[in-house]
PDB file of C-alpha atoms and ligand atoms in Angstrom:
ATOM      1  CA  UNK W 148       0.000   0.000   0.000  1.00 92.00           C
ATOM      2  CA  UNK W 149       2.987   2.336   0.353  1.00 96.00           C
ATOM      3  CA  UNK W 150       4.591   4.588  -2.242  1.00 97.00           C
ATOM      4  CA  UNK W 151       7.733   3.094  -3.780  1.00 97.00           C
ATOM      5  CA  UNK W 152       8.986   5.868  -6.077  1.00 97.00           C
ATOM      6  CA  UNK W 153       8.606   9.555  -6.823  1.00 98.00           C
ATOM      7  CA  UNK W 154       6.717   9.266 -10.096  1.00 97.00           C
ATOM      8  CA  UNK W 155       6.889  12.987 -10.902  1.00 97.00           C
ATOM      9  CA  UNK W 156       7.182  16.489  -9.581  1.00 98.00           C
ATOM     10  CA  UNK W 157       4.614  18.754 -11.266  1.00 98.00           C
ATOM     11  CA  UNK W 158       5.340  22.390 -12.084  1.00 98.00           C
ATOM     12  CA  UNK W 159       2.512  24.720 -13.133  1.00 98.00           C
ATOM     13  CA  UNK W 160       3.299  27.073 -16.018  1.00 98.00           C
ATOM     14  CA  UNK W 161       1.405  29.595 -18.143  1.00 98.00           C
ATOM     15  CA  UNK W 162       2.812  28.574 -21.545  1.00 97.00           C
ATOM     16  CA  UNK W 163       3.482  24.854 -21.938  1.00 98.00           C
ATOM     17  CA  UNK W 164       5.424  24.977 -25.236  1.00 97.00           C
ATOM     18  CA  UNK W 165       7.677  27.759 -23.952  1.00 98.00           C
ATOM     19  CA  UNK W 166       8.224  25.915 -20.669  1.00 98.00           C
ATOM     20  CA  UNK W 167       9.104  22.621 -22.413  1.00 98.00           C
ATOM     21  CA  UNK W 168      11.573  24.400 -24.707  1.00 97.00           C
ATOM     22  CA  UNK W 169      13.144  26.243 -21.771  1.00 98.00           C
ATOM     23  CA  UNK W 170      13.336  23.109 -19.592  1.00 97.00           C
ATOM     24  CA  UNK W 171      15.066  21.179 -22.406  1.00 96.00           C
ATOM     25  CA  UNK W 172      17.499  24.058 -23.052  1.00 97.00           C
ATOM     26  CA  UNK W 173      18.413  24.257 -19.349  1.00 97.00           C
ATOM     27  CA  UNK W 174      18.235  20.653 -18.183  1.00 96.00           C
ATOM     28  CA  UNK W 175      18.032  18.462 -21.293  1.00 93.00           C
ATOM     29  CA  UNK W 176      15.659  15.603 -21.954  1.00 86.00           C
ATOM     30  CA  UNK W 177      12.785  15.086 -24.324  1.00 91.00           C
ATOM     31  CA  UNK W 178       9.075  14.926 -23.482  1.00 94.00           C
ATOM     32  CA  UNK W 179       7.745  11.370 -23.294  1.00 94.00           C
ATOM     33  CA  UNK W 180       4.342  12.732 -24.292  1.00 94.00           C
ATOM     34  CA  UNK W 181       2.234  15.866 -24.261  1.00 96.00           C
ATOM     35  CA  UNK W 182      -1.393  15.204 -23.507  1.00 95.00           C
ATOM     36  CA  UNK W 183      -4.592  17.058 -22.739  1.00 95.00           C
ATOM     37  CA  UNK W 184      -6.092  15.618 -19.543  1.00 91.00           C
ATOM     38  CA  UNK W 185      -9.690  16.790 -19.548  1.00 89.00           C
ATOM     39  CA  UNK W 186     -10.464  15.357 -16.084  1.00 84.00           C
ATOM     40  CA  UNK W 187      -7.780  17.603 -14.564  1.00 88.00           C
ATOM     41  CA  UNK W 188      -8.297  20.651 -16.790  1.00 94.00           C
ATOM     42  CA  UNK W 189      -4.695  20.645 -17.966  1.00 96.00           C
ATOM     43  CA  UNK W 190      -2.334  19.975 -20.796  1.00 97.00           C
ATOM     44  CA  UNK W 191       0.690  18.161 -19.440  1.00 96.00           C
ATOM     45  CA  UNK W 192       4.141  17.366 -20.765  1.00 97.00           C
ATOM     46  CA  UNK W 193       6.009  14.503 -19.100  1.00 96.00           C
ATOM     47  CA  UNK W 194       9.789  14.740 -19.179  1.00 97.00           C
ATOM     48  CA  UNK W 195      11.654  11.643 -17.979  1.00 95.00           C
ATOM     49  CA  UNK W 196      14.453  12.232 -15.487  1.00 94.00           C
ATOM     50  CA  UNK W 197      16.194   9.107 -14.244  1.00 92.00           C
ATOM     51  CA  UNK W 198      13.589   6.798 -12.731  1.00 90.00           C
ATOM     52  CA  UNK W 199      11.228   9.724 -12.307  1.00 96.00           C
ATOM     53  CA  UNK W 200       9.740  12.583 -14.323  1.00 97.00           C
ATOM     54  CA  UNK W 201       9.153  16.296 -14.336  1.00 97.00           C
ATOM     55  CA  UNK W 202       5.568  17.093 -15.310  1.00 97.00           C
ATOM     56  CA  UNK W 203       4.910  20.541 -16.749  1.00 98.00           C
ATOM     57  CA  UNK W 204       1.259  21.576 -16.426  1.00 98.00           C
ATOM     58  CA  UNK W 205      -0.633  24.352 -18.162  1.00 98.00           C
ATOM     59  CA  UNK W 206      -4.331  24.993 -17.478  1.00 98.00           C
ATOM     60  CA  UNK W 207      -7.033  24.503 -20.133  1.00 97.00           C
ATOM     61  CA  UNK W 208      -8.675  27.672 -18.806  1.00 96.00           C
ATOM     62  CA  UNK W 209      -8.610  30.170 -15.913  1.00 96.00           C
ATOM     63  CA  UNK W 210     -11.476  28.405 -14.103  1.00 96.00           C
ATOM     64  CA  UNK W 211      -9.617  25.136 -13.518  1.00 96.00           C
ATOM     65  CA  UNK W 212      -7.615  24.079 -10.442  1.00 94.00           C
ATOM     66  CA  UNK W 213      -4.280  24.865 -12.120  1.00 97.00           C
ATOM     67  CA  UNK W 214      -5.684  28.095 -13.617  1.00 98.00           C
ATOM     68  CA  UNK W 215      -6.716  29.247 -10.138  1.00 97.00           C
ATOM     69  CA  UNK W 216      -3.363  28.129  -8.693  1.00 97.00           C
ATOM     70  CA  UNK W 217      -1.499  30.241 -11.282  1.00 98.00           C
ATOM     71  CA  UNK W 218      -3.589  33.365 -10.695  1.00 98.00           C
ATOM     72  CA  UNK W 219      -3.219  33.015  -6.926  1.00 97.00           C
ATOM     73  CA  UNK W 220       0.416  31.936  -6.604  1.00 96.00           C
ATOM     74  CA  UNK W 221       2.039  32.210 -10.017  1.00 98.00           C
ATOM     75  CA  UNK W 222       4.192  29.550 -11.632  1.00 98.00           C
ATOM     76  CA  UNK W 223       5.850  26.942  -9.438  1.00 98.00           C
ATOM     77  CA  UNK W 224       5.671  23.494  -7.915  1.00 98.00           C
ATOM     78  CA  UNK W 225       2.071  22.293  -7.909  1.00 97.00           C
ATOM     79  CA  UNK W 226       2.215  18.713  -6.591  1.00 98.00           C
ATOM     80  CA  UNK W 227       4.394  15.682  -5.979  1.00 98.00           C
ATOM     81  CA  UNK W 228       3.277  12.316  -7.348  1.00 98.00           C
ATOM     82  CA  UNK W 229       4.092   9.027  -5.667  1.00 98.00           C
ATOM     83  CA  UNK W 230       4.014   5.729  -7.508  1.00 98.00           C
ATOM     84  CA  UNK W 231       1.922   3.011  -5.880  1.00 98.00           C
ATOM     85  CA  UNK W 232       1.457  -0.539  -7.138  1.00 97.00           C
ATOM     86  CA  UNK W 233      -2.216  -0.803  -6.115  1.00 98.00           C
ATOM     87  CA  UNK W 234      -4.030   2.518  -5.977  1.00 98.00           C
ATOM     88  CA  UNK W 235      -7.257   1.104  -4.505  1.00 98.00           C
ATOM     89  CA  UNK W 236      -5.304  -0.438  -1.624  1.00 98.00           C
ATOM     90  CA  UNK W 237      -3.338   2.806  -1.142  1.00 98.00           C
ATOM     91  CA  UNK W 238      -6.558   4.877  -0.995  1.00 98.00           C
ATOM     92  CA  UNK W 239      -8.135   2.407   1.447  1.00 98.00           C
ATOM     93  CA  UNK W 240      -5.013   2.620   3.624  1.00 98.00           C
ATOM     94  CA  UNK W 241      -5.092   6.453   3.652  1.00 98.00           C
ATOM     95  CA  UNK W 242      -8.829   6.569   4.416  1.00 98.00           C
ATOM     96  CA  UNK W 243      -8.145   4.120   7.231  1.00 98.00           C
ATOM     97  CA  UNK W 244      -5.572   6.609   8.566  1.00 97.00           C
ATOM     98  CA  UNK W 245      -8.313   9.268   8.641  1.00 97.00           C
ATOM     99  CA  UNK W 246      -6.805  11.155   5.697  1.00 97.00           C
ATOM    100  CA  UNK W 247      -8.983  13.452   3.627  1.00 97.00           C
ATOM    101  CA  UNK W 248      -8.873  12.422  -0.040  1.00 98.00           C
ATOM    102  CA  UNK W 249      -9.710  14.738  -2.937  1.00 97.00           C
ATOM    103  CA  UNK W 250     -10.420  11.554  -4.887  1.00 97.00           C
ATOM    104  CA  UNK W 251     -11.839   8.629  -2.930  1.00 97.00           C
ATOM    105  CA  UNK W 252     -11.921   6.745  -6.224  1.00 97.00           C
ATOM    106  CA  UNK W 253      -9.152   6.704  -8.845  1.00 97.00           C
ATOM    107  CA  UNK W 254      -9.636   8.760 -11.990  1.00 94.00           C
ATOM    108  CA  UNK W 255      -7.972   8.735 -15.396  1.00 92.00           C
ATOM    109  CA  UNK W 256      -4.672  10.595 -15.405  1.00 89.00           C
ATOM    110  CA  UNK W 257      -2.088  11.214 -18.105  1.00 87.00           C
ATOM    111  CA  UNK W 258      -0.193   8.372 -19.742  1.00 87.00           C
ATOM    112  CA  UNK W 259      -3.119   5.996 -19.190  1.00 89.00           C
ATOM    113  CA  UNK W 260      -2.458   5.780 -15.443  1.00 94.00           C
ATOM    114  CA  UNK W 261      -5.036   5.670 -12.675  1.00 97.00           C
ATOM    115  CA  UNK W 262      -4.477   8.584 -10.294  1.00 96.00           C
ATOM    116  CA  UNK W 263      -5.958  10.021  -7.079  1.00 97.00           C
ATOM    117  CA  UNK W 264      -5.180  13.233  -5.219  1.00 97.00           C
ATOM    118  CA  UNK W 265      -4.674  13.427  -1.459  1.00 98.00           C
ATOM    119  CA  UNK W 266      -5.783  16.655   0.239  1.00 98.00           C
ATOM    120  CA  UNK W 267      -2.866  18.972   1.173  1.00 97.00           C
ATOM    121  CA  UNK W 268      -4.208  18.979   4.753  1.00 97.00           C
ATOM    122  CA  UNK W 269      -3.056  15.347   5.018  1.00 97.00           C
ATOM    123  CA  UNK W 270       0.643  16.171   4.920  1.00 97.00           C
ATOM    124  CA  UNK W 271       2.555  19.443   5.303  1.00 97.00           C
ATOM    125  CA  UNK W 272       0.262  21.475   3.047  1.00 96.00           C
ATOM    126  CA  UNK W 273       1.580  19.544   0.063  1.00 97.00           C
ATOM    127  CA  UNK W 274      -0.685  18.283  -2.699  1.00 97.00           C
ATOM    128  CA  UNK W 275       0.188  14.618  -3.242  1.00 98.00           C
ATOM    129  CA  UNK W 276      -0.954  12.587  -6.233  1.00 98.00           C
ATOM    130  CA  UNK W 277      -0.971   8.793  -6.230  1.00 98.00           C
ATOM    131  CA  UNK W 278      -0.163   7.205  -9.590  1.00 98.00           C
ATOM    132  CA  UNK W 279      -0.729   3.503 -10.130  1.00 98.00           C
ATOM    133  CA  UNK W 280       2.292   1.998 -11.864  1.00 96.00           C
ATOM    134  CA  UNK W 281       3.346  -1.642 -11.791  1.00 91.00           C
ATOM    135  CA  UNK W 282       6.263  -1.961  -9.377  1.00 84.00           C
TER     136      UNK W 282
HETATM  137 CO1  LIG I  66       0.656  14.884 -11.710  1.00 53.44          CO
END
């Protein structure tokens, strides 16, 4: 039920193409994919880095979670995603710990993965995403 890897660190940006170009110029790499994720109101680019990834996120509109984040706080780190082998078991474990989940059921995330968000109140004001990936 526990996380076994940092799947990605997500950074919210205004202009995805510009951010991808800049990230590649500064740090290298190539995006694995760029995908519109309707359920999260974002377009995301996933850049592999070692066994993990950097996820660049741009909002589909101002009235989306990432759109509101950008207007309130500006660009920056939005969430950290932990890889779990069994997302249903991980959610059940967290609920059992009395944790408030944003998603009590997994939803469709980028790259065909099942994902669920844990409320920032659960740990250090940090938005944590669970991503189901075979261990
Ligand atoms: Co993410």
